Amino acid sequence: MKKESSVCNCVNIRRAAQSVTEIYDRYLSESGLKIGQFSMLNHINAMSPVNVSRLAEKMRLDRTTLVRGLKALENEGYIIDASEKGTRSRSLALTPTGEKALEKAVPLWEQAQKYLEDNLGTDTLKEFTSLLSEIESLTD
């Protein structure tokens, strides 16, 4: 069922983001991860070892927001600080538990991707992604 739009573009974009987040969280629920956690683990895995500032820059997240999310991942035993003793900069890496969680989550994430493609169409998603990049660049 199509929902009524707001006159405010910001509200419409935020509502859409919330809906997409709910879709991914639903698909990922079996893994125990939410989409934000999955994204952090995926980025850390690809960039490992990585310091917090570089990770925040790559993910385009506020450092404070990222640190809060990383703390939860650390508490769950998914990531560790792999930096050498005595260094001031944290260097993050996945633990074996984190690797297993990510491995379990990837096919579920792929199902969420497919769900959106099937329901919105690949061409529409490409156009939408391009538009989102344009919107994001308005603040540069």
mmCIF file of C-alpha atoms in Angstrom:
data_model
loop_
_atom_site.group_PDB
_atom_site.id
_atom_site.type_symbol
_atom_site.label_atom_id
_atom_site.label_comp_id
_atom_site.label_asym_id
_atom_site.label_seq_id
_atom_site.Cartn_x
_atom_site.Cartn_y
_atom_site.Cartn_z
ATOM 1 C CA MET A 1 0.000 0.000 0.000
ATOM 2 C CA LYS A 2 1.422 3.352 -1.031
ATOM 3 C CA LYS A 3 1.577 5.823 1.843
ATOM 4 C CA GLU A 4 0.765 9.516 1.613
ATOM 5 C CA SER A 5 3.782 11.778 1.110
ATOM 6 C CA SER A 6 4.592 14.809 3.187
ATOM 7 C CA VAL A 7 5.028 18.251 1.645
ATOM 8 C CA CYS A 8 8.490 18.234 3.272
ATOM 9 C CA ASN A 9 11.216 16.577 1.191
ATOM 10 C CA CYS A 10 13.306 15.920 4.297
ATOM 11 C CA VAL A 11 10.465 14.033 5.998
ATOM 12 C CA ASN A 12 9.874 11.932 2.867
ATOM 13 C CA ILE A 13 13.547 10.990 2.588
ATOM 14 C CA ARG A 14 13.759 10.154 6.299
ATOM 15 C CA ARG A 15 10.624 8.001 6.096
ATOM 16 C CA ALA A 16 12.027 6.137 3.104
ATOM 17 C CA ALA A 17 15.340 5.606 4.913
ATOM 18 C CA GLN A 18 13.482 4.236 7.920
ATOM 19 C CA SER A 19 11.517 1.826 5.705
ATOM 20 C CA VAL A 20 14.652 0.588 3.963
ATOM 21 C CA THR A 21 16.363 0.123 7.330
ATOM 22 C CA GLU A 22 13.390 -1.935 8.541
ATOM 23 C CA ILE A 23 13.608 -4.156 5.451
ATOM 24 C CA TYR A 24 17.317 -4.846 5.919
ATOM 25 C CA ASP A 25 16.937 -5.367 9.682
ATOM 26 C CA ARG A 26 14.138 -7.868 9.046
ATOM 27 C CA TYR A 27 16.266 -9.849 6.596
ATOM 28 C CA LEU A 28 19.336 -9.702 8.856
ATOM 29 C CA SER A 29 17.457 -10.629 12.050
ATOM 30 C CA GLU A 30 18.466 -14.294 11.775
ATOM 31 C CA SER A 31 22.129 -13.231 11.984
ATOM 32 C CA GLY A 32 21.593 -11.174 15.140
ATOM 33 C CA LEU A 33 22.894 -8.051 13.378
ATOM 34 C CA LYS A 34 21.163 -4.848 12.370
ATOM 35 C CA ILE A 35 22.062 -3.131 9.098
ATOM 36 C CA GLY A 36 24.275 -0.532 10.801
ATOM 37 C CA GLN A 37 26.246 -3.246 12.575
ATOM 38 C CA PHE A 38 26.514 -5.261 9.376
ATOM 39 C CA SER A 39 27.823 -2.224 7.525
ATOM 40 C CA MET A 40 30.450 -1.516 10.189
ATOM 41 C CA LEU A 41 31.624 -5.137 10.261
ATOM 42 C CA ASN A 42 31.726 -5.251 6.473
ATOM 43 C CA HIS A 43 33.798 -2.064 6.280
ATOM 44 C CA ILE A 44 36.179 -3.186 9.035
ATOM 45 C CA ASN A 45 36.596 -6.528 7.293
ATOM 46 C CA ALA A 46 37.425 -4.842 3.981
ATOM 47 C CA MET A 47 39.792 -2.250 5.516
ATOM 48 C CA SER A 48 41.287 -4.250 8.390
ATOM 49 C CA PRO A 49 43.118 -3.172 10.354
ATOM 50 C CA VAL A 50 41.582 0.299 10.275
ATOM 51 C CA ASN A 51 41.616 3.256 12.650
ATOM 52 C CA VAL A 52 38.381 4.860 13.788
ATOM 53 C CA SER A 53 38.935 8.156 11.943
ATOM 54 C CA ARG A 54 39.559 6.439 8.615
ATOM 55 C CA LEU A 55 36.540 4.188 9.134
ATOM 56 C CA ALA A 56 34.307 7.172 9.950
ATOM 57 C CA GLU A 57 35.560 8.956 6.830
ATOM 58 C CA LYS A 58 34.981 5.932 4.588
ATOM 59 C CA MET A 59 31.514 5.257 6.001
ATOM 60 C CA ARG A 60 30.714 8.991 6.001
ATOM 61 C CA LEU A 61 29.491 8.817 9.581
ATOM 62 C CA ASP A 62 29.956 11.197 12.449
ATOM 63 C CA ARG A 63 32.843 9.868 14.570
ATOM 64 C CA THR A 64 30.746 9.989 17.776
ATOM 65 C CA THR A 65 27.950 7.966 16.175
ATOM 66 C CA LEU A 66 30.456 5.462 14.843
ATOM 67 C CA VAL A 67 32.221 5.076 18.207
ATOM 68 C CA ARG A 68 28.891 4.332 19.894
ATOM 69 C CA GLY A 69 28.200 1.572 17.352
ATOM 70 C CA LEU A 70 31.722 0.199 17.622
ATOM 71 C CA LYS A 71 31.386 -0.073 21.391
ATOM 72 C CA ALA A 72 28.390 -2.386 20.965
ATOM 73 C CA LEU A 73 30.307 -4.524 18.448
ATOM 74 C CA GLU A 74 33.245 -4.706 20.822
ATOM 75 C CA ASN A 75 30.958 -5.717 23.711
ATOM 76 C CA GLU A 76 29.522 -8.516 21.553
ATOM 77 C CA GLY A 77 33.048 -9.766 20.824
ATOM 78 C CA TYR A 78 32.841 -9.007 17.095
ATOM 79 C CA ILE A 79 35.778 -6.592 16.907
ATOM 80 C CA ILE A 80 38.999 -5.946 18.780
ATOM 81 C CA ASP A 81 41.555 -3.191 19.003
ATOM 82 C CA ALA A 82 44.460 -4.777 17.153
ATOM 83 C CA SER A 83 46.854 -1.854 17.645
ATOM 84 C CA GLU A 84 50.214 -2.378 19.300
ATOM 85 C CA LYS A 85 50.433 -1.681 23.017
ATOM 86 C CA GLY A 86 51.310 1.914 23.803
ATOM 87 C CA THR A 87 49.926 3.392 20.578
ATOM 88 C CA ARG A 88 47.251 6.061 20.880
ATOM 89 C CA SER A 89 45.298 5.236 17.733
ATOM 90 C CA ARG A 90 42.933 2.280 17.816
ATOM 91 C CA SER A 91 43.285 -0.192 14.986
ATOM 92 C CA LEU A 92 40.143 -2.259 14.527
ATOM 93 C CA ALA A 93 39.868 -5.808 13.244
ATOM 94 C CA LEU A 94 37.241 -8.530 13.294
ATOM 95 C CA THR A 95 37.486 -11.356 15.791
ATOM 96 C CA PRO A 96 36.725 -14.924 14.683
ATOM 97 C CA THR A 97 33.250 -14.382 16.186
ATOM 98 C CA GLY A 98 32.865 -11.228 14.083
ATOM 99 C CA GLU A 99 33.987 -13.065 10.960
ATOM 100 C CA LYS A 100 31.387 -15.792 11.576
ATOM 101 C CA ALA A 101 28.640 -13.230 12.211
ATOM 102 C CA LEU A 102 29.495 -11.413 8.982
ATOM 103 C CA GLU A 103 29.674 -14.674 7.045
ATOM 104 C CA LYS A 104 26.200 -15.604 8.284
ATOM 105 C CA ALA A 105 24.827 -12.128 7.517
ATOM 106 C CA VAL A 106 26.124 -11.683 3.948
ATOM 107 C CA PRO A 107 23.601 -14.013 2.245
ATOM 108 C CA LEU A 108 20.788 -12.445 4.288
ATOM 109 C CA TRP A 109 21.928 -8.979 3.182
ATOM 110 C CA GLU A 110 21.981 -10.253 -0.416
ATOM 111 C CA GLN A 111 18.361 -11.369 0.009
ATOM 112 C CA ALA A 112 17.417 -7.869 1.191
ATOM 113 C CA GLN A 113 19.200 -6.392 -1.830
ATOM 114 C CA LYS A 114 17.273 -8.745 -4.115
ATOM 115 C CA TYR A 115 13.982 -7.886 -2.403
ATOM 116 C CA LEU A 116 14.468 -4.201 -3.170
ATOM 117 C CA GLU A 117 15.581 -4.921 -6.738
ATOM 118 C CA ASP A 118 12.583 -7.191 -7.314
ATOM 119 C CA ASN A 119 10.141 -4.651 -5.915
ATOM 120 C CA LEU A 120 11.615 -1.413 -7.234
ATOM 121 C CA GLY A 121 13.530 -2.551 -10.306
ATOM 122 C CA THR A 122 17.258 -2.462 -10.956
ATOM 123 C CA ASP A 123 17.071 0.631 -13.174
ATOM 124 C CA THR A 124 15.000 2.531 -10.606
ATOM 125 C CA LEU A 125 17.493 1.657 -7.866
ATOM 126 C CA LYS A 126 20.400 2.830 -10.035
ATOM 127 C CA GLU A 127 18.638 6.151 -10.673
ATOM 128 C CA PHE A 128 17.767 6.458 -6.987
ATOM 129 C CA THR A 129 21.356 5.758 -5.922
ATOM 130 C CA SER A 130 22.566 8.400 -8.341
ATOM 131 C CA LEU A 131 20.031 10.888 -6.981
ATOM 132 C CA LEU A 132 21.090 10.115 -3.394
ATOM 133 C CA SER A 133 24.711 10.866 -4.355
ATOM 134 C CA GLU A 134 23.608 14.182 -5.814
ATOM 135 C CA ILE A 135 21.689 15.016 -2.647
ATOM 136 C CA GLU A 136 24.670 14.090 -0.491
ATOM 137 C CA SER A 137 26.954 16.307 -2.566
ATOM 138 C CA LEU A 138 24.780 19.352 -1.816
ATOM 139 C CA THR A 139 26.521 19.664 1.564
ATOM 140 C CA ASP A 140 30.094 19.469 0.237
#
